[in-house]
PDB file of C-alpha atoms in Angstrom:
ATOM      1  CA  MET D 169      29.052  -7.809  16.827  1.00  0.00           C
ATOM      2  CA  ALA D 170      29.636  -3.974  17.136  1.00  0.00           C
ATOM      3  CA  ALA D 171      27.152  -1.929  18.866  1.00  0.00           C
ATOM      4  CA  PRO D 172      24.824   0.095  16.550  1.00  0.00           C
ATOM      5  CA  PRO D 173      26.076   3.430  15.614  1.00  0.00           C
ATOM      6  CA  ARG D 174      24.329   6.492  17.048  1.00  0.00           C
ATOM      7  CA  LEU D 175      22.529   7.427  13.863  1.00  0.00           C
ATOM      8  CA  SER D 176      21.261  10.760  15.193  1.00  0.00           C
ATOM      9  CA  LYS D 177      24.881  11.931  15.573  1.00  0.00           C
ATOM     10  CA  MET D 178      25.908  11.446  12.225  1.00  0.00           C
ATOM     11  CA  PRO D 179      26.278  14.292  10.007  1.00  0.00           C
ATOM     12  CA  ILE D 180      24.039  15.047   7.148  1.00  0.00           C
ATOM     13  CA  SER D 181      25.246  13.490   4.153  1.00  0.00           C
ATOM     14  CA  PRO D 182      26.535  15.211   1.345  1.00  0.00           C
ATOM     15  CA  ARG D 183      23.706  14.176  -1.321  1.00  0.00           C
ATOM     16  CA  ARG D 184      21.151  16.185   0.961  1.00  0.00           C
ATOM     17  CA  ARG D 185      23.160  19.514   0.976  1.00  0.00           C
ATOM     18  CA  GLN D 186      22.153  20.378  -2.656  1.00  0.00           C
ATOM     19  CA  SER D 187      19.277  22.681  -2.049  1.00  0.00           C
ATOM     20  CA  THR D 188      20.053  26.114  -2.830  1.00  0.00           C
ATOM     21  CA  ILE D 189      18.210  29.443  -2.308  1.00  0.00           C
ATOM     22  CA  LYS D 190      18.846  30.166  -6.184  1.00  0.00           C
ATOM     23  CA  GLY D 191      16.642  27.113  -7.411  1.00  0.00           C
ATOM     24  CA  TYR D 192      13.768  28.511  -5.345  1.00  0.00           C
ATOM     25  CA  LEU D 193      14.185  32.100  -6.486  1.00  0.00           C
ATOM     26  CA  VAL D 194      14.069  30.916 -10.106  1.00  0.00           C
ATOM     27  CA  GLY D 195      10.880  28.824  -9.218  1.00  0.00           C
ATOM     28  CA  VAL D 196       9.015  31.795  -7.497  1.00  0.00           C
ATOM     29  CA  VAL D 197       9.602  34.186 -10.264  1.00  0.00           C
ATOM     30  CA  LEU D 198       8.422  31.700 -12.652  1.00  0.00           C
ATOM     31  CA  ALA D 199       5.443  31.019 -10.232  1.00  0.00           C
ATOM     32  CA  LEU D 200       4.433  34.722  -9.857  1.00  0.00           C
ATOM     33  CA  VAL D 201       4.411  35.243 -13.782  1.00  0.00           C
ATOM     34  CA  LEU D 202       2.367  32.368 -14.145  1.00  0.00           C
ATOM     35  CA  THR D 203      -0.014  33.713 -11.498  1.00  0.00           C
ATOM     36  CA  ALA D 204      -0.074  37.039 -12.851  1.00  0.00           C
ATOM     37  CA  ILE D 205      -1.121  36.041 -16.280  1.00  0.00           C
ATOM     38  CA  PRO D 206      -4.405  34.651 -15.504  1.00  0.00           C
ATOM     39  CA  PHE D 207      -5.276  36.920 -12.718  1.00  0.00           C
ATOM     40  CA  GLY D 208      -4.633  39.972 -14.824  1.00  0.00           C
ATOM     41  CA  LEU D 209      -6.465  38.594 -17.838  1.00  0.00           C
ATOM     42  CA  VAL D 210      -9.478  38.067 -15.593  1.00  0.00           C
ATOM     43  CA  ALA D 211      -9.114  41.586 -14.046  1.00  0.00           C
ATOM     44  CA  THR D 212      -8.917  43.534 -17.518  1.00  0.00           C
ATOM     45  CA  ARG D 213     -10.929  40.808 -19.495  1.00  0.00           C
ATOM     46  CA  ALA D 214      -8.542  41.449 -22.260  1.00  0.00           C
ATOM     47  CA  LEU D 215      -9.502  38.239 -24.348  1.00  0.00           C
ATOM     48  CA  ARG D 216     -12.878  36.717 -24.978  1.00  0.00           C
ATOM     49  CA  PRO D 217     -13.798  34.306 -22.170  1.00  0.00           C
ATOM     50  CA  ILE D 218     -13.262  31.083 -23.786  1.00  0.00           C
ATOM     51  CA  GLN D 219      -9.562  32.294 -24.712  1.00  0.00           C
ATOM     52  CA  ILE D 220      -9.091  33.310 -20.794  1.00  0.00           C
ATOM     53  CA  PHE D 221     -10.293  29.827 -20.092  1.00  0.00           C
ATOM     54  CA  VAL D 222      -7.688  28.318 -22.150  1.00  0.00           C
ATOM     55  CA  VAL D 223      -4.973  30.656 -20.840  1.00  0.00           C
ATOM     56  CA  ILE D 224      -5.856  29.815 -17.156  1.00  0.00           C
ATOM     57  CA  GLY D 225      -5.655  26.066 -18.033  1.00  0.00           C
ATOM     58  CA  ILE D 226      -2.441  26.317 -19.548  1.00  0.00           C
ATOM     59  CA  ALA D 227      -0.989  28.629 -16.864  1.00  0.00           C
ATOM     60  CA  ALA D 228      -2.246  26.394 -13.960  1.00  0.00           C
ATOM     61  CA  ILE D 229      -0.409  23.218 -15.707  1.00  0.00           C
ATOM     62  CA  ALA D 230       2.592  25.399 -16.288  1.00  0.00           C
ATOM     63  CA  GLN D 231       2.834  26.440 -12.981  1.00  0.00           C
ATOM     64  CA  ALA D 232       2.311  22.821 -11.386  1.00  0.00           C
ATOM     65  CA  VAL D 233       5.331  21.517 -13.370  1.00  0.00           C
ATOM     66  CA  VAL D 234       7.202  24.621 -12.207  1.00  0.00           C
ATOM     67  CA  HIS D 235       6.198  23.736  -8.585  1.00  0.00           C
ATOM     68  CA  LEU D 236       7.277  20.191  -8.961  1.00  0.00           C
ATOM     69  CA  ARG D 237      10.346  21.003 -10.550  1.00  0.00           C
ATOM     70  CA  TYR D 238      11.790  23.753  -8.398  1.00  0.00           C
ATOM     71  CA  PHE D 239      10.020  23.279  -5.169  1.00  0.00           C
ATOM     72  CA  LEU D 240       9.429  19.448  -5.003  1.00  0.00           C
ATOM     73  CA  HIS D 241      12.717  18.793  -6.786  1.00  0.00           C
ATOM     74  CA  LEU D 242      11.566  16.376  -9.195  1.00  0.00           C
ATOM     75  CA  ASP D 243      13.938  16.072 -12.039  1.00  0.00           C
ATOM     76  CA  LEU D 244      14.627  13.432 -14.883  1.00  0.00           C
ATOM     77  CA  LYS D 245      17.610  11.936 -12.813  1.00  0.00           C
ATOM     78  CA  PRO D 246      17.316   8.138 -11.754  1.00  0.00           C
ATOM     79  CA  SER D 247      17.231   9.368  -8.394  1.00  0.00           C
ATOM     80  CA  SER D 248      13.822  10.626  -8.720  1.00  0.00           C
ATOM     81  CA  GLN D 249      12.463   7.850 -10.944  1.00  0.00           C
ATOM     82  CA  ASN D 250      10.565   6.019  -8.580  1.00  0.00           C
ATOM     83  CA  LYS D 251       8.708   9.313  -7.488  1.00  0.00           C
ATOM     84  CA  LEU D 252       8.036  10.153 -11.310  1.00  0.00           C
ATOM     85  CA  ILE D 253       6.628   6.727 -12.036  1.00  0.00           C
ATOM     86  CA  ALA D 254       4.406   7.035  -8.991  1.00  0.00           C
ATOM     87  CA  LEU D 255       3.433  10.799 -10.352  1.00  0.00           C
ATOM     88  CA  CYS D 256       2.425   9.324 -13.723  1.00  0.00           C
ATOM     89  CA  PHE D 257       0.251   6.559 -12.374  1.00  0.00           C
ATOM     90  CA  ALA D 258      -1.336   9.195 -10.236  1.00  0.00           C
ATOM     91  CA  GLY D 259      -1.933  11.158 -13.495  1.00  0.00           C
ATOM     92  CA  VAL D 260      -3.748   8.541 -15.211  1.00  0.00           C
ATOM     93  CA  VAL D 261      -5.890   7.703 -12.079  1.00  0.00           C
ATOM     94  CA  LEU D 262      -6.678  11.237 -11.898  1.00  0.00           C
ATOM     95  CA  PHE D 263      -7.596  11.687 -15.765  1.00  0.00           C
ATOM     96  CA  ILE D 264      -9.959   8.551 -15.613  1.00  0.00           C
ATOM     97  CA  LEU D 265     -11.591   9.719 -12.547  1.00  0.00           C
ATOM     98  CA  PHE D 266     -11.926  13.392 -13.022  1.00  0.00           C
ATOM     99  CA  GLY D 267     -12.374  13.249 -16.815  1.00  0.00           C
ATOM    100  CA  GLY D 268     -14.523  10.160 -16.498  1.00  0.00           C
ATOM    101  CA  THR D 269     -16.876  11.797 -13.808  1.00  0.00           C
ATOM    102  CA  LEU D 270     -17.123  14.962 -15.853  1.00  0.00           C
ATOM    103  CA  TRP D 271     -18.078  12.542 -19.089  1.00  0.00           C
ATOM    104  CA  ILE D 272     -20.661  10.733 -17.499  1.00  0.00           C
ATOM    105  CA  MET D 273     -22.592  13.738 -15.537  1.00  0.00           C
ATOM    106  CA  PHE D 274     -22.662  16.161 -18.537  1.00  0.00           C
ATOM    107  CA  ASN D 275     -23.924  13.344 -20.670  1.00  0.00           C
ATOM    108  CA  LEU D 276     -26.470  12.389 -18.138  1.00  0.00           C
ATOM    109  CA  ASN D 277     -27.148  16.167 -17.767  1.00  0.00           C
ATOM    110  CA  TYR D 278     -27.479  16.402 -21.621  1.00  0.00           C
ATOM    111  CA  ARG D 279     -29.851  12.974 -21.754  1.00  0.00           C
ATOM    112  CA  LYS D 280     -32.196  14.379 -19.347  1.00  0.00           C
ATOM    113  CA  MET D 281     -32.656  17.706 -20.706  1.00  0.00           C
TER     114      MET D 281
ATOM    115  CA  MET H 148       9.068  10.188  17.742  1.00  0.00           C
ATOM    116  CA  THR H 149      11.974   7.899  18.298  1.00  0.00           C
ATOM    117  CA  ASP H 150      14.695   7.344  15.872  1.00  0.00           C
ATOM    118  CA  THR H 151      13.792   4.134  13.662  1.00  0.00           C
ATOM    119  CA  VAL H 152      16.129   1.146  14.713  1.00  0.00           C
ATOM    120  CA  ILE H 153      17.994   0.692  11.400  1.00  0.00           C
ATOM    121  CA  THR H 154      20.090  -2.402  10.789  1.00  0.00           C
ATOM    122  CA  ALA H 155      22.829  -2.227   7.987  1.00  0.00           C
ATOM    123  CA  GLY H 156      23.044  -5.099   5.385  1.00  0.00           C
ATOM    124  CA  HIS H 157      25.923  -6.725   4.778  1.00  0.00           C
ATOM    125  CA  ASP H 158      27.437  -4.591   2.102  1.00  0.00           C
ATOM    126  CA  GLU H 159      26.548  -1.120   3.348  1.00  0.00           C
ATOM    127  CA  THR H 160      27.520   0.950   6.038  1.00  0.00           C
ATOM    128  CA  ALA H 161      25.568   2.375   8.743  1.00  0.00           C
ATOM    129  CA  ALA H 162      25.342   5.628   7.175  1.00  0.00           C
ATOM    130  CA  GLU H 163      24.159   4.141   3.853  1.00  0.00           C
ATOM    131  CA  ALA H 164      21.302   2.210   5.763  1.00  0.00           C
ATOM    132  CA  ALA H 165      20.227   5.265   7.321  1.00  0.00           C
ATOM    133  CA  GLU H 166      20.223   6.924   4.047  1.00  0.00           C
ATOM    134  CA  ARG H 167      18.230   4.228   2.609  1.00  0.00           C
ATOM    135  CA  ALA H 168      15.497   4.272   5.471  1.00  0.00           C
ATOM    136  CA  ILE H 169      15.123   7.789   4.865  1.00  0.00           C
ATOM    137  CA  ASP H 170      14.769   7.517   1.106  1.00  0.00           C
ATOM    138  CA  GLU H 171      12.142   4.843   1.581  1.00  0.00           C
ATOM    139  CA  LYS H 172      10.257   7.081   4.078  1.00  0.00           C
ATOM    140  CA  THR H 173      10.203   9.776   1.429  1.00  0.00           C
ATOM    141  CA  TYR H 174       9.163   7.423  -1.176  1.00  0.00           C
ATOM    142  CA  GLY H 175       6.037   6.267   1.176  1.00  0.00           C
ATOM    143  CA  PHE H 176       5.188   9.687   2.030  1.00  0.00           C
ATOM    144  CA  TRP H 177       5.408  10.579  -1.911  1.00  0.00           C
ATOM    145  CA  ILE H 178       2.605   7.825  -2.433  1.00  0.00           C
ATOM    146  CA  TYR H 179       0.451   9.355   0.282  1.00  0.00           C
ATOM    147  CA  LEU H 180       0.699  12.547  -1.410  1.00  0.00           C
ATOM    148  CA  MET H 181      -0.620  11.075  -4.846  1.00  0.00           C
ATOM    149  CA  SER H 182      -3.261   9.191  -3.010  1.00  0.00           C
ATOM    150  CA  ASP H 183      -4.217  13.009  -1.435  1.00  0.00           C
ATOM    151  CA  ALA H 184      -4.112  14.176  -4.967  1.00  0.00           C
ATOM    152  CA  ILE H 185      -6.737  11.836  -6.110  1.00  0.00           C
ATOM    153  CA  ILE H 186      -9.034  12.710  -3.068  1.00  0.00           C
ATOM    154  CA  PHE H 187      -8.828  16.464  -4.466  1.00  0.00           C
ATOM    155  CA  ALA H 188      -9.301  15.438  -7.948  1.00  0.00           C
ATOM    156  CA  LEU H 189     -12.669  14.054  -6.807  1.00  0.00           C
ATOM    157  CA  LEU H 190     -13.315  16.895  -4.934  1.00  0.00           C
ATOM    158  CA  PHE H 191     -12.663  19.315  -8.008  1.00  0.00           C
ATOM    159  CA  ALA H 192     -14.779  16.941 -10.352  1.00  0.00           C
ATOM    160  CA  THR H 193     -17.651  17.075  -7.740  1.00  0.00           C
ATOM    161  CA  PHE H 194     -17.279  20.936  -7.659  1.00  0.00           C
ATOM    162  CA  VAL H 195     -17.225  21.277 -11.642  1.00  0.00           C
ATOM    163  CA  VAL H 196     -20.310  19.166 -11.852  1.00  0.00           C
ATOM    164  CA  MET H 197     -22.231  20.924  -8.958  1.00  0.00           C
ATOM    165  CA  SER H 198     -21.081  24.528  -9.888  1.00  0.00           C
ATOM    166  CA  HIS H 199     -24.196  25.328 -11.734  1.00  0.00           C
ATOM    167  CA  ASN H 200     -26.814  24.249  -9.497  1.00  0.00           C
ATOM    168  CA  THR H 201     -27.191  27.281  -7.765  1.00  0.00           C
ATOM    169  CA  ALA H 202     -30.849  27.101  -7.005  1.00  0.00           C
ATOM    170  CA  SER H 203     -31.365  30.874  -7.427  1.00  0.00           C
ATOM    171  CA  GLY H 204     -28.713  31.489  -4.445  1.00  0.00           C
ATOM    172  CA  PRO H 205     -26.275  34.234  -4.257  1.00  0.00           C
ATOM    173  CA  ASP H 206     -24.279  35.109  -7.620  1.00  0.00           C
ATOM    174  CA  SER H 207     -20.772  34.209  -7.447  1.00  0.00           C
ATOM    175  CA  HIS H 208     -19.696  37.460  -8.680  1.00  0.00           C
ATOM    176  CA  THR H 209     -20.996  38.887  -5.565  1.00  0.00           C
ATOM    177  CA  LEU H 210     -19.461  35.863  -3.354  1.00  0.00           C
ATOM    178  CA  PHE H 211     -15.795  36.282  -4.586  1.00  0.00           C
ATOM    179  CA  ARG H 212     -13.266  39.163  -5.131  1.00  0.00           C
ATOM    180  CA  LEU H 213     -10.260  38.749  -7.198  1.00  0.00           C
ATOM    181  CA  PRO H 214      -7.984  41.163  -5.140  1.00  0.00           C
ATOM    182  CA  TYR H 215      -8.792  38.645  -2.054  1.00  0.00           C
ATOM    183  CA  THR H 216      -8.014  35.453  -3.787  1.00  0.00           C
ATOM    184  CA  PHE H 217      -4.890  37.200  -5.176  1.00  0.00           C
ATOM    185  CA  ALA H 218      -3.697  38.136  -1.700  1.00  0.00           C
ATOM    186  CA  GLU H 219      -4.247  34.617  -0.411  1.00  0.00           C
ATOM    187  CA  THR H 220      -2.422  33.023  -3.684  1.00  0.00           C
ATOM    188  CA  ILE H 221       0.738  35.695  -2.599  1.00  0.00           C
ATOM    189  CA  LEU H 222       0.845  34.631   0.657  1.00  0.00           C
ATOM    190  CA  LEU H 223       0.983  30.824  -0.198  1.00  0.00           C
ATOM    191  CA  LEU H 224       3.581  31.641  -3.155  1.00  0.00           C
ATOM    192  CA  ALA H 225       5.883  33.579  -0.061  1.00  0.00           C
ATOM    193  CA  SER H 226       5.409  31.055   2.257  1.00  0.00           C
ATOM    194  CA  SER H 227       6.923  28.355  -0.541  1.00  0.00           C
ATOM    195  CA  THR H 228       9.871  30.859  -0.603  1.00  0.00           C
ATOM    196  CA  THR H 229      10.511  31.280   2.885  1.00  0.00           C
ATOM    197  CA  LEU H 230      10.099  27.304   3.166  1.00  0.00           C
ATOM    198  CA  GLY H 231      12.868  27.110   0.691  1.00  0.00           C
ATOM    199  CA  CYS H 232      14.908  29.593   2.311  1.00  0.00           C
ATOM    200  CA  SER H 233      14.582  27.399   5.591  1.00  0.00           C
ATOM    201  CA  ASN H 234      15.898  24.120   3.220  1.00  0.00           C
ATOM    202  CA  ALA H 235      18.619  26.330   2.428  1.00  0.00           C
ATOM    203  CA  ALA H 236      19.597  26.961   6.115  1.00  0.00           C
ATOM    204  CA  ILE H 237      19.254  23.383   6.702  1.00  0.00           C
ATOM    205  CA  ALA H 238      21.771  22.454   3.922  1.00  0.00           C
ATOM    206  CA  ALA H 239      24.070  24.829   5.535  1.00  0.00           C
ATOM    207  CA  GLY H 240      23.638  23.296   9.054  1.00  0.00           C
ATOM    208  CA  GLN H 241      22.267  26.650  10.609  1.00  0.00           C
ATOM    209  CA  ARG H 242      19.837  25.859  13.246  1.00  0.00           C
ATOM    210  CA  GLY H 243      18.779  29.599  14.188  1.00  0.00           C
ATOM    211  CA  ARG H 244      18.126  30.478  10.677  1.00  0.00           C
ATOM    212  CA  THR H 245      16.091  27.209   9.970  1.00  0.00           C
ATOM    213  CA  LEU H 246      14.046  28.170  13.000  1.00  0.00           C
ATOM    214  CA  THR H 247      13.460  31.622  11.861  1.00  0.00           C
ATOM    215  CA  TRP H 248      12.412  30.859   8.354  1.00  0.00           C
ATOM    216  CA  LEU H 249       9.969  28.097   9.615  1.00  0.00           C
ATOM    217  CA  GLY H 250       8.539  30.745  11.999  1.00  0.00           C
ATOM    218  CA  VAL H 251       8.021  32.928   8.811  1.00  0.00           C
ATOM    219  CA  THR H 252       6.708  30.155   6.894  1.00  0.00           C
ATOM    220  CA  SER H 253       3.980  29.609   9.597  1.00  0.00           C
ATOM    221  CA  LEU H 254       3.131  32.957  10.336  1.00  0.00           C
ATOM    222  CA  LEU H 255       2.418  33.280   6.285  1.00  0.00           C
ATOM    223  CA  GLY H 256       0.433  30.102   6.306  1.00  0.00           C
ATOM    224  CA  LEU H 257      -1.363  31.215   9.352  1.00  0.00           C
ATOM    225  CA  GLY H 258      -2.256  34.454   7.359  1.00  0.00           C
ATOM    226  CA  PHE H 259      -3.618  32.483   4.793  1.00  0.00           C
ATOM    227  CA  VAL H 260      -5.887  30.183   6.734  1.00  0.00           C
ATOM    228  CA  THR H 261      -7.276  33.293   8.549  1.00  0.00           C
ATOM    229  CA  MET H 262      -8.132  35.180   5.401  1.00  0.00           C
ATOM    230  CA  GLU H 263      -9.846  31.788   4.376  1.00  0.00           C
ATOM    231  CA  ILE H 264     -11.611  31.229   7.691  1.00  0.00           C
ATOM    232  CA  SER H 265     -12.869  35.109   7.603  1.00  0.00           C
ATOM    233  CA  GLU H 266     -14.084  34.532   3.938  1.00  0.00           C
ATOM    234  CA  PHE H 267     -15.944  31.468   4.757  1.00  0.00           C
ATOM    235  CA  TYR H 268     -17.572  33.332   7.996  1.00  0.00           C
ATOM    236  CA  GLY H 269     -18.378  36.179   5.719  1.00  0.00           C
ATOM    237  CA  MET H 270     -20.218  33.992   3.227  1.00  0.00           C
ATOM    238  CA  ALA H 271     -21.988  32.069   6.077  1.00  0.00           C
ATOM    239  CA  VAL H 272     -23.298  35.197   7.659  1.00  0.00           C
ATOM    240  CA  ALA H 273     -24.472  36.598   4.100  1.00  0.00           C
ATOM    241  CA  GLY H 274     -26.506  33.705   3.739  1.00  0.00           C
ATOM    242  CA  ALA H 275     -24.099  31.878   1.269  1.00  0.00           C
ATOM    243  CA  GLY H 276     -23.374  28.794   3.582  1.00  0.00           C
ATOM    244  CA  PRO H 277     -22.875  25.404   2.549  1.00  0.00           C
ATOM    245  CA  SER H 278     -26.418  24.380   3.113  1.00  0.00           C
ATOM    246  CA  ARG H 279     -27.557  26.981   0.367  1.00  0.00           C
ATOM    247  CA  ASN H 280     -27.130  25.064  -2.604  1.00  0.00           C
ATOM    248  CA  GLY H 281     -25.117  22.467  -4.454  1.00  0.00           C
ATOM    249  CA  PHE H 282     -22.446  25.153  -5.722  1.00  0.00           C
ATOM    250  CA  LEU H 283     -21.703  26.262  -2.134  1.00  0.00           C
ATOM    251  CA  SER H 284     -21.700  22.636  -0.637  1.00  0.00           C
ATOM    252  CA  ALA H 285     -18.973  21.760  -3.350  1.00  0.00           C
ATOM    253  CA  PHE H 286     -17.112  25.051  -3.040  1.00  0.00           C
ATOM    254  CA  PHE H 287     -16.866  24.549   0.946  1.00  0.00           C
ATOM    255  CA  THR H 288     -16.083  20.837   0.658  1.00  0.00           C
ATOM    256  CA  LEU H 289     -13.249  21.495  -1.650  1.00  0.00           C
ATOM    257  CA  VAL H 290     -11.847  24.701  -0.201  1.00  0.00           C
ATOM    258  CA  GLY H 291     -12.247  23.822   3.379  1.00  0.00           C
ATOM    259  CA  THR H 292     -10.413  20.418   2.683  1.00  0.00           C
ATOM    260  CA  HIS H 293      -7.561  22.334   1.480  1.00  0.00           C
ATOM    261  CA  GLY H 294      -7.771  24.661   4.407  1.00  0.00           C
ATOM    262  CA  ILE H 295      -7.729  21.774   6.888  1.00  0.00           C
ATOM    263  CA  HIS H 296      -4.762  20.294   5.336  1.00  0.00           C
ATOM    264  CA  LEU H 297      -3.009  23.476   5.670  1.00  0.00           C
ATOM    265  CA  SER H 298      -3.850  23.959   9.359  1.00  0.00           C
ATOM    266  CA  ILE H 299      -2.526  20.330  10.082  1.00  0.00           C
ATOM    267  CA  GLY H 300       0.781  21.612   8.040  1.00  0.00           C
ATOM    268  CA  LEU H 301       0.842  24.291  10.502  1.00  0.00           C
ATOM    269  CA  ILE H 302       0.507  22.540  13.494  1.00  0.00           C
ATOM    270  CA  TRP H 303       3.409  20.189  11.980  1.00  0.00           C
ATOM    271  CA  ILE H 304       5.809  23.116  11.346  1.00  0.00           C
ATOM    272  CA  VAL H 305       5.327  23.869  14.866  1.00  0.00           C
ATOM    273  CA  LEU H 306       6.086  20.492  16.232  1.00  0.00           C
ATOM    274  CA  LEU H 307       9.065  20.217  14.011  1.00  0.00           C
ATOM    275  CA  GLY H 308      10.088  23.554  15.249  1.00  0.00           C
ATOM    276  CA  CYS H 309      10.259  22.149  18.436  1.00  0.00           C
ATOM    277  CA  GLU H 310      12.089  19.403  17.470  1.00  0.00           C
ATOM    278  CA  VAL H 311      14.667  21.244  15.640  1.00  0.00           C
ATOM    279  CA  THR H 312      15.008  23.393  18.890  1.00  0.00           C
ATOM    280  CA  LEU H 313      15.403  20.169  21.534  1.00  0.00           C
ATOM    281  CA  ARG H 314      17.363  17.943  19.004  1.00  0.00           C
ATOM    282  CA  GLY H 315      19.103  20.046  16.455  1.00  0.00           C
ATOM    283  CA  LEU H 316      19.289  19.142  12.722  1.00  0.00           C
ATOM    284  CA  ASN H 317      20.279  15.491  12.808  1.00  0.00           C
ATOM    285  CA  PRO H 318      19.409  13.331   9.455  1.00  0.00           C
ATOM    286  CA  PHE H 319      16.194  12.124  11.060  1.00  0.00           C
ATOM    287  CA  VAL H 320      14.840  15.781  11.594  1.00  0.00           C
ATOM    288  CA  VAL H 321      16.189  16.838   8.282  1.00  0.00           C
ATOM    289  CA  SER H 322      14.346  14.016   6.737  1.00  0.00           C
ATOM    290  CA  ARG H 323      11.218  15.053   8.425  1.00  0.00           C
ATOM    291  CA  LEU H 324      11.547  18.733   7.395  1.00  0.00           C
ATOM    292  CA  TYR H 325      11.943  17.498   3.917  1.00  0.00           C
ATOM    293  CA  ARG H 326       8.699  15.612   3.937  1.00  0.00           C
ATOM    294  CA  LEU H 327       7.016  18.458   5.580  1.00  0.00           C
ATOM    295  CA  GLY H 328       8.362  20.714   2.714  1.00  0.00           C
ATOM    296  CA  LEU H 329       6.727  18.152   0.189  1.00  0.00           C
ATOM    297  CA  PHE H 330       3.461  18.172   1.878  1.00  0.00           C
ATOM    298  CA  TRP H 331       3.366  22.197   1.849  1.00  0.00           C
ATOM    299  CA  HIS H 332       4.593  22.594  -1.945  1.00  0.00           C
ATOM    300  CA  PHE H 333       2.012  19.809  -2.745  1.00  0.00           C
ATOM    301  CA  LEU H 334      -1.096  21.952  -1.002  1.00  0.00           C
ATOM    302  CA  VAL H 335       0.467  25.144  -2.927  1.00  0.00           C
ATOM    303  CA  ILE H 336       0.001  23.101  -6.161  1.00  0.00           C
ATOM    304  CA  VAL H 337      -3.562  22.156  -4.959  1.00  0.00           C
ATOM    305  CA  TRP H 338      -4.013  26.002  -4.361  1.00  0.00           C
ATOM    306  CA  ILE H 339      -3.279  26.624  -8.089  1.00  0.00           C
ATOM    307  CA  GLY H 340      -5.938  24.177  -9.165  1.00  0.00           C
ATOM    308  CA  ILE H 341      -8.439  25.699  -6.756  1.00  0.00           C
ATOM    309  CA  PHE H 342      -7.946  29.494  -8.060  1.00  0.00           C
ATOM    310  CA  SER H 343      -7.714  28.103 -11.615  1.00  0.00           C
ATOM    311  CA  VAL H 344     -10.995  25.931 -11.347  1.00  0.00           C
ATOM    312  CA  VAL H 345     -13.111  27.517  -8.662  1.00  0.00           C
ATOM    313  CA  TYR H 346     -12.164  31.232  -8.388  1.00  0.00           C
ATOM    314  CA  LEU H 347     -10.985  32.871 -11.729  1.00  0.00           C
ATOM    315  CA  PRO H 348     -13.868  30.852 -13.978  1.00  0.00           C
ATOM    316  CA  GLU H 349     -16.476  32.053 -11.181  1.00  0.00           C
ATOM    317  CA  ILE H 350     -15.441  35.874 -11.186  1.00  0.00           C
ATOM    318  CA  LEU H 351     -15.035  35.701 -15.196  1.00  0.00           C
TER     319      LEU H 351
END
């Protein structure tokens, strides 16, 4: 049996050479816009508070997607399928824990009033 | 940190085996990040439940300042960008540029952590410490947990910087740098949640 090759001397495989600066720059510009919108609205109070809450929520979710896509390199290719499934599962657990906690606690609050 | 011993299967070369081992580690780390996301989700839920329990403590309008939070956000976004620059340098195999960008990233991260600590200190001195009321307990727990994560990320950057200096950009070091990037970008996403759930609604 041949001696095991020195893995530490091997070159970086071509598959890992794909990260370019361009993708990051697109992501940063989108992230800055999605940060500026909610901060600007809170600073100027241009809309009614309830509308600002909705915009903050939408901008936050959009920005999380931008970060996942451009910074964490999550896409719809088969190579990131496992990660995507784990993310979806975590999303379901998150929804149940976060939504469930708020539901129970605010319901309790309401009933004790 | 030793290189893992990897035995290639019958149908794969040593390079493919190394590639597979790295992919498996990355996936395992991804699972860890998801479990961390659940910890943060519960802290967020705790904060939202407690956010009205101020026990006539200090008003959140006097505690939080919009420009300060905005500056912290910009620091984190900038650190995401510089980490991306270091990733591009890794892909090009340039050790020096990788180290430079890692250094810039750690400085930006250090700036963020410093701002956070000074904010916490200012609040505690002004009588708005974590023991003041339920709202502040939940605030310090949530934002503090994020700050501790970022501090650990800073130590990690320094350690990996040493490893890059000593051992160069071999596939294992590169895969560690990749997981560091995942961790850091994940924490920036958590910060988006923090300014959207904690700071902006409280200032509004």
